[in-house]
């Protein structure tokens, strides 16, 4: 199904705590365009049409595209630990400041995504205690918003042991880490 991105958020919200565990907490998002912000408040794996396929080399194929429809701080907000976002095209459309933001939670994985159209591609926002763990891998981060502040492919604020590996990033600053 395509349409509003709140359909993806609705699917996340429908997974009740304890209803499914571990690898059973999967949401498959079919190819198509999904406009608007996605909020992830449950531990879950979101799999786009290209999950498991390296974004750096996959070429022109059917994508699950999450795209901004209005200005926002982040197009995808991750507010739960143990979240995986795999196989999407995430387009801030020059409206989202961040394409994906992980907010003070642990073990978020962002892999096999094409990330464009935001000032910041992927950002870990550590809380006072910081983020622990996480993986940013095999993403293509390009075409970030220009004309404003510097663009950043991946930022990590107060994030411990987050691995950033095997990404292709074209931005003013590829990877920035601050404690």
mmCIF file of N, CA and C in Angstrom, residues 6-70:
data_model
loop_
_atom_site.group_PDB
_atom_site.id
_atom_site.type_symbol
_atom_site.label_atom_id
_atom_site.label_comp_id
_atom_site.label_asym_id
_atom_site.label_seq_id
_atom_site.Cartn_x
_atom_site.Cartn_y
_atom_site.Cartn_z
ATOM 1 N N UNK A 6 2.077 8.117 7.639
ATOM 2 C CA UNK A 6 1.465 7.784 8.936
ATOM 3 C C UNK A 6 0.903 6.363 8.926
ATOM 4 N N UNK A 7 0.753 5.759 7.749
ATOM 5 C CA UNK A 7 0.366 4.340 7.678
ATOM 6 C C UNK A 7 1.483 3.461 8.238
ATOM 7 N N UNK A 8 2.749 3.859 8.006
ATOM 8 C CA UNK A 8 3.870 3.119 8.575
ATOM 9 C C UNK A 8 3.880 3.304 10.086
ATOM 10 N N UNK A 9 3.695 4.535 10.551
ATOM 11 C CA UNK A 9 3.626 4.809 11.992
ATOM 12 C C UNK A 9 2.478 4.031 12.622
ATOM 13 N N UNK A 10 1.344 3.972 11.935
ATOM 14 C CA UNK A 10 0.192 3.217 12.438
ATOM 15 C C UNK A 10 0.543 1.734 12.602
ATOM 16 N N UNK A 11 1.269 1.170 11.650
ATOM 17 C CA UNK A 11 1.672 -0.234 11.754
ATOM 18 C C UNK A 11 2.581 -0.448 12.965
ATOM 19 N N UNK A 12 3.512 0.486 13.190
ATOM 20 C CA UNK A 12 4.394 0.395 14.365
ATOM 21 C C UNK A 12 3.569 0.461 15.643
ATOM 22 N N UNK A 13 2.621 1.386 15.702
ATOM 23 C CA UNK A 13 1.799 1.565 16.899
ATOM 24 C C UNK A 13 0.921 0.354 17.193
ATOM 25 N N UNK A 14 0.566 -0.405 16.172
ATOM 26 C CA UNK A 14 -0.314 -1.564 16.363
ATOM 27 C C UNK A 14 0.402 -2.781 16.959
ATOM 28 N N UNK A 15 1.726 -2.735 16.968
ATOM 29 C CA UNK A 15 2.470 -3.827 17.612
ATOM 30 C C UNK A 15 2.501 -3.520 19.101
ATOM 31 N N UNK A 16 1.711 -4.251 19.853
ATOM 32 C CA UNK A 16 1.641 -4.032 21.291
ATOM 33 C C UNK A 16 2.858 -4.631 21.969
ATOM 34 N N UNK A 17 3.307 -3.973 23.038
ATOM 35 C CA UNK A 17 4.428 -4.513 23.799
ATOM 36 C C UNK A 17 4.114 -5.935 24.236
ATOM 37 N N UNK A 18 5.048 -6.845 23.977
ATOM 38 C CA UNK A 18 4.883 -8.230 24.383
ATOM 39 C C UNK A 18 4.104 -9.084 23.397
ATOM 40 N N UNK A 19 3.397 -8.464 22.432
ATOM 41 C CA UNK A 19 2.595 -9.228 21.479
ATOM 42 C C UNK A 19 3.493 -10.067 20.568
ATOM 43 N N UNK A 20 4.567 -9.497 20.133
ATOM 44 C CA UNK A 20 5.552 -10.186 19.302
ATOM 45 C C UNK A 20 6.914 -9.891 19.900
ATOM 46 N N UNK A 21 7.864 -10.782 19.727
ATOM 47 C CA UNK A 21 9.181 -10.557 20.300
ATOM 48 C C UNK A 21 10.267 -10.793 19.269
ATOM 49 N N UNK A 22 11.421 -10.190 19.530
ATOM 50 C CA UNK A 22 12.612 -10.415 18.722
ATOM 51 C C UNK A 22 12.385 -10.263 17.241
ATOM 52 N N UNK A 23 12.810 -11.270 16.474
ATOM 53 C CA UNK A 23 12.739 -11.236 15.020
ATOM 54 C C UNK A 23 11.335 -11.268 14.461
ATOM 55 N N UNK A 24 10.336 -11.492 15.299
ATOM 56 C CA UNK A 24 8.945 -11.519 14.828
ATOM 57 C C UNK A 24 8.361 -10.124 14.664
ATOM 58 N N UNK A 25 9.049 -9.106 15.135
ATOM 59 C CA UNK A 25 8.538 -7.738 15.075
ATOM 60 C C UNK A 25 8.965 -7.088 13.761
ATOM 61 N N UNK A 26 8.402 -7.575 12.662
ATOM 62 C CA UNK A 26 8.744 -7.109 11.320
ATOM 63 C C UNK A 26 7.570 -6.375 10.695
ATOM 64 N N UNK A 27 7.895 -5.276 10.004
ATOM 65 C CA UNK A 27 6.898 -4.591 9.183
ATOM 66 C C UNK A 27 7.508 -4.452 7.796
ATOM 67 N N UNK A 28 6.888 -5.115 6.818
ATOM 68 C CA UNK A 28 7.336 -5.017 5.437
ATOM 69 C C UNK A 28 6.562 -3.900 4.754
ATOM 70 N N UNK A 29 7.289 -2.944 4.178
ATOM 71 C CA UNK A 29 6.689 -1.790 3.511
ATOM 72 C C UNK A 29 6.918 -1.967 2.013
ATOM 73 N N UNK A 30 5.843 -2.119 1.269
ATOM 74 C CA UNK A 30 5.917 -2.368 -0.166
ATOM 75 C C UNK A 30 6.450 -1.149 -0.916
ATOM 76 N N UNK A 31 6.942 -1.379 -2.118
ATOM 77 C CA UNK A 31 7.427 -0.296 -2.963
ATOM 78 C C UNK A 31 6.306 0.706 -3.207
ATOM 79 N N UNK A 32 6.668 1.971 -3.206
ATOM 80 C CA UNK A 32 5.713 3.052 -3.409
ATOM 81 C C UNK A 32 6.183 4.271 -2.648
ATOM 82 N N UNK A 33 5.412 5.342 -2.754
ATOM 83 C CA UNK A 33 5.753 6.601 -2.088
ATOM 84 C C UNK A 33 4.881 6.786 -0.857
ATOM 85 N N UNK A 34 5.522 7.147 0.248
ATOM 86 C CA UNK A 34 4.848 7.376 1.530
ATOM 87 C C UNK A 34 5.232 8.773 1.989
ATOM 88 N N UNK A 35 4.295 9.706 1.944
ATOM 89 C CA UNK A 35 4.583 11.107 2.252
ATOM 90 C C UNK A 35 4.283 11.415 3.715
ATOM 91 N N UNK A 36 5.239 12.061 4.368
ATOM 92 C CA UNK A 36 5.043 12.516 5.742
ATOM 93 C C UNK A 36 6.013 11.864 6.703
ATOM 94 N N UNK A 37 5.950 12.313 7.940
ATOM 95 C CA UNK A 37 6.868 11.859 8.981
ATOM 96 C C UNK A 37 6.506 10.473 9.502
ATOM 97 N N UNK A 38 7.544 9.679 9.833
ATOM 98 C CA UNK A 38 7.376 8.362 10.443
ATOM 99 C C UNK A 38 7.949 8.434 11.856
ATOM 100 N N UNK A 39 7.166 8.012 12.835
ATOM 101 C CA UNK A 39 7.616 7.980 14.231
ATOM 102 C C UNK A 39 7.633 6.528 14.681
ATOM 103 N N UNK A 40 8.796 6.091 15.180
ATOM 104 C CA UNK A 40 8.975 4.707 15.607
ATOM 105 C C UNK A 40 9.145 4.696 17.122
ATOM 106 N N UNK A 41 8.099 4.272 17.830
ATOM 107 C CA UNK A 41 8.087 4.245 19.294
ATOM 108 C C UNK A 41 8.095 2.829 19.852
ATOM 109 N N UNK A 42 8.327 1.833 19.020
ATOM 110 C CA UNK A 42 8.360 0.428 19.433
ATOM 111 C C UNK A 42 9.601 -0.228 18.843
ATOM 112 N N UNK A 43 10.158 -1.209 19.530
ATOM 113 C CA UNK A 43 11.260 -1.994 18.975
ATOM 114 C C UNK A 43 10.707 -2.811 17.808
ATOM 115 N N UNK A 44 11.260 -2.580 16.617
ATOM 116 C CA UNK A 44 10.695 -3.192 15.420
ATOM 117 C C UNK A 44 11.736 -3.146 14.297
ATOM 118 N N UNK A 45 11.573 -4.004 13.312
ATOM 119 C CA UNK A 45 12.350 -3.932 12.080
ATOM 120 C C UNK A 45 11.427 -3.470 10.970
ATOM 121 N N UNK A 46 11.770 -2.347 10.362
ATOM 122 C CA UNK A 46 11.048 -1.839 9.187
ATOM 123 C C UNK A 46 11.844 -2.255 7.962
ATOM 124 N N UNK A 47 11.202 -3.014 7.071
ATOM 125 C CA UNK A 47 11.880 -3.485 5.866
ATOM 126 C C UNK A 47 11.216 -2.878 4.638
ATOM 127 N N UNK A 48 11.992 -2.067 3.922
ATOM 128 C CA UNK A 48 11.531 -1.516 2.667
ATOM 129 C C UNK A 48 11.669 -2.539 1.558
ATOM 130 N N UNK A 49 11.242 -2.172 0.374
ATOM 131 C CA UNK A 49 11.259 -3.090 -0.771
ATOM 132 C C UNK A 49 12.666 -3.597 -1.084
ATOM 133 N N UNK A 50 13.687 -2.855 -0.686
ATOM 134 C CA UNK A 50 15.068 -3.238 -0.983
ATOM 135 C C UNK A 50 15.843 -3.676 0.261
ATOM 136 N N UNK A 51 15.137 -4.221 1.250
ATOM 137 C CA UNK A 51 15.832 -4.656 2.470
ATOM 138 C C UNK A 51 16.850 -5.732 2.109
ATOM 139 N N UNK A 52 17.995 -5.635 2.756
ATOM 140 C CA UNK A 52 19.067 -6.593 2.507
ATOM 141 C C UNK A 52 19.896 -6.319 1.266
ATOM 142 N N UNK A 53 19.551 -5.288 0.487
ATOM 143 C CA UNK A 53 20.258 -4.970 -0.757
ATOM 144 C C UNK A 53 21.089 -3.704 -0.534
ATOM 145 N N UNK A 54 22.378 -3.802 -0.743
ATOM 146 C CA UNK A 54 23.311 -2.693 -0.542
ATOM 147 C C UNK A 54 22.883 -1.469 -1.354
ATOM 148 N N UNK A 55 22.607 -0.366 -0.674
ATOM 149 C CA UNK A 55 22.132 0.850 -1.351
ATOM 150 C C UNK A 55 23.200 1.496 -2.218
ATOM 151 N N UNK A 56 24.454 1.224 -1.934
ATOM 152 C CA UNK A 56 25.537 1.864 -2.679
ATOM 153 C C UNK A 56 25.631 1.362 -4.111
ATOM 154 N N UNK A 57 25.049 0.197 -4.380
ATOM 155 C CA UNK A 57 25.243 -0.426 -5.698
ATOM 156 C C UNK A 57 23.962 -0.935 -6.347
ATOM 157 N N UNK A 58 22.802 -0.683 -5.782
ATOM 158 C CA UNK A 58 21.617 -1.381 -6.285
ATOM 159 C C UNK A 58 20.999 -0.805 -7.542
ATOM 160 N N UNK A 59 21.347 0.389 -7.964
ATOM 161 C CA UNK A 59 20.827 0.920 -9.220
ATOM 162 C C UNK A 59 19.372 1.334 -9.141
ATOM 163 N N UNK A 60 18.718 1.397 -10.301
ATOM 164 C CA UNK A 60 17.330 1.856 -10.385
ATOM 165 C C UNK A 60 16.408 0.647 -10.223
ATOM 166 N N UNK A 61 15.691 0.619 -9.121
ATOM 167 C CA UNK A 61 14.780 -0.484 -8.806
ATOM 168 C C UNK A 61 13.561 0.086 -8.089
ATOM 169 N N UNK A 62 12.549 -0.738 -7.907
ATOM 170 C CA UNK A 62 11.356 -0.313 -7.158
ATOM 171 C C UNK A 62 11.755 -0.051 -5.707
ATOM 172 N N UNK A 63 11.370 1.092 -5.182
ATOM 173 C CA UNK A 63 11.759 1.508 -3.833
ATOM 174 C C UNK A 63 10.534 1.771 -2.963
ATOM 175 N N UNK A 64 10.729 1.641 -1.668
ATOM 176 C CA UNK A 64 9.788 2.146 -0.665
ATOM 177 C C UNK A 64 10.336 3.511 -0.283
ATOM 178 N N UNK A 65 9.675 4.575 -0.734
ATOM 179 C CA UNK A 65 10.182 5.937 -0.566
ATOM 180 C C UNK A 65 9.404 6.640 0.530
ATOM 181 N N UNK A 66 10.115 7.052 1.567
ATOM 182 C CA UNK A 66 9.526 7.902 2.604
ATOM 183 C C UNK A 66 9.994 9.308 2.287
ATOM 184 N N UNK A 67 9.033 10.207 2.024
ATOM 185 C CA UNK A 67 9.404 11.553 1.591
ATOM 186 C C UNK A 67 8.687 12.607 2.423
ATOM 187 N N UNK A 68 9.393 13.709 2.650
ATOM 188 C CA UNK A 68 8.830 14.810 3.435
ATOM 189 C C UNK A 68 7.693 15.463 2.672
ATOM 190 N N UNK A 69 6.656 15.833 3.405
ATOM 191 C CA UNK A 69 5.545 16.568 2.809
ATOM 192 C C UNK A 69 5.406 17.947 3.436
ATOM 193 N N UNK A 70 6.185 18.213 4.476
ATOM 194 C CA UNK A 70 6.178 19.504 5.163
ATOM 195 C C UNK A 70 7.480 19.613 5.948
#
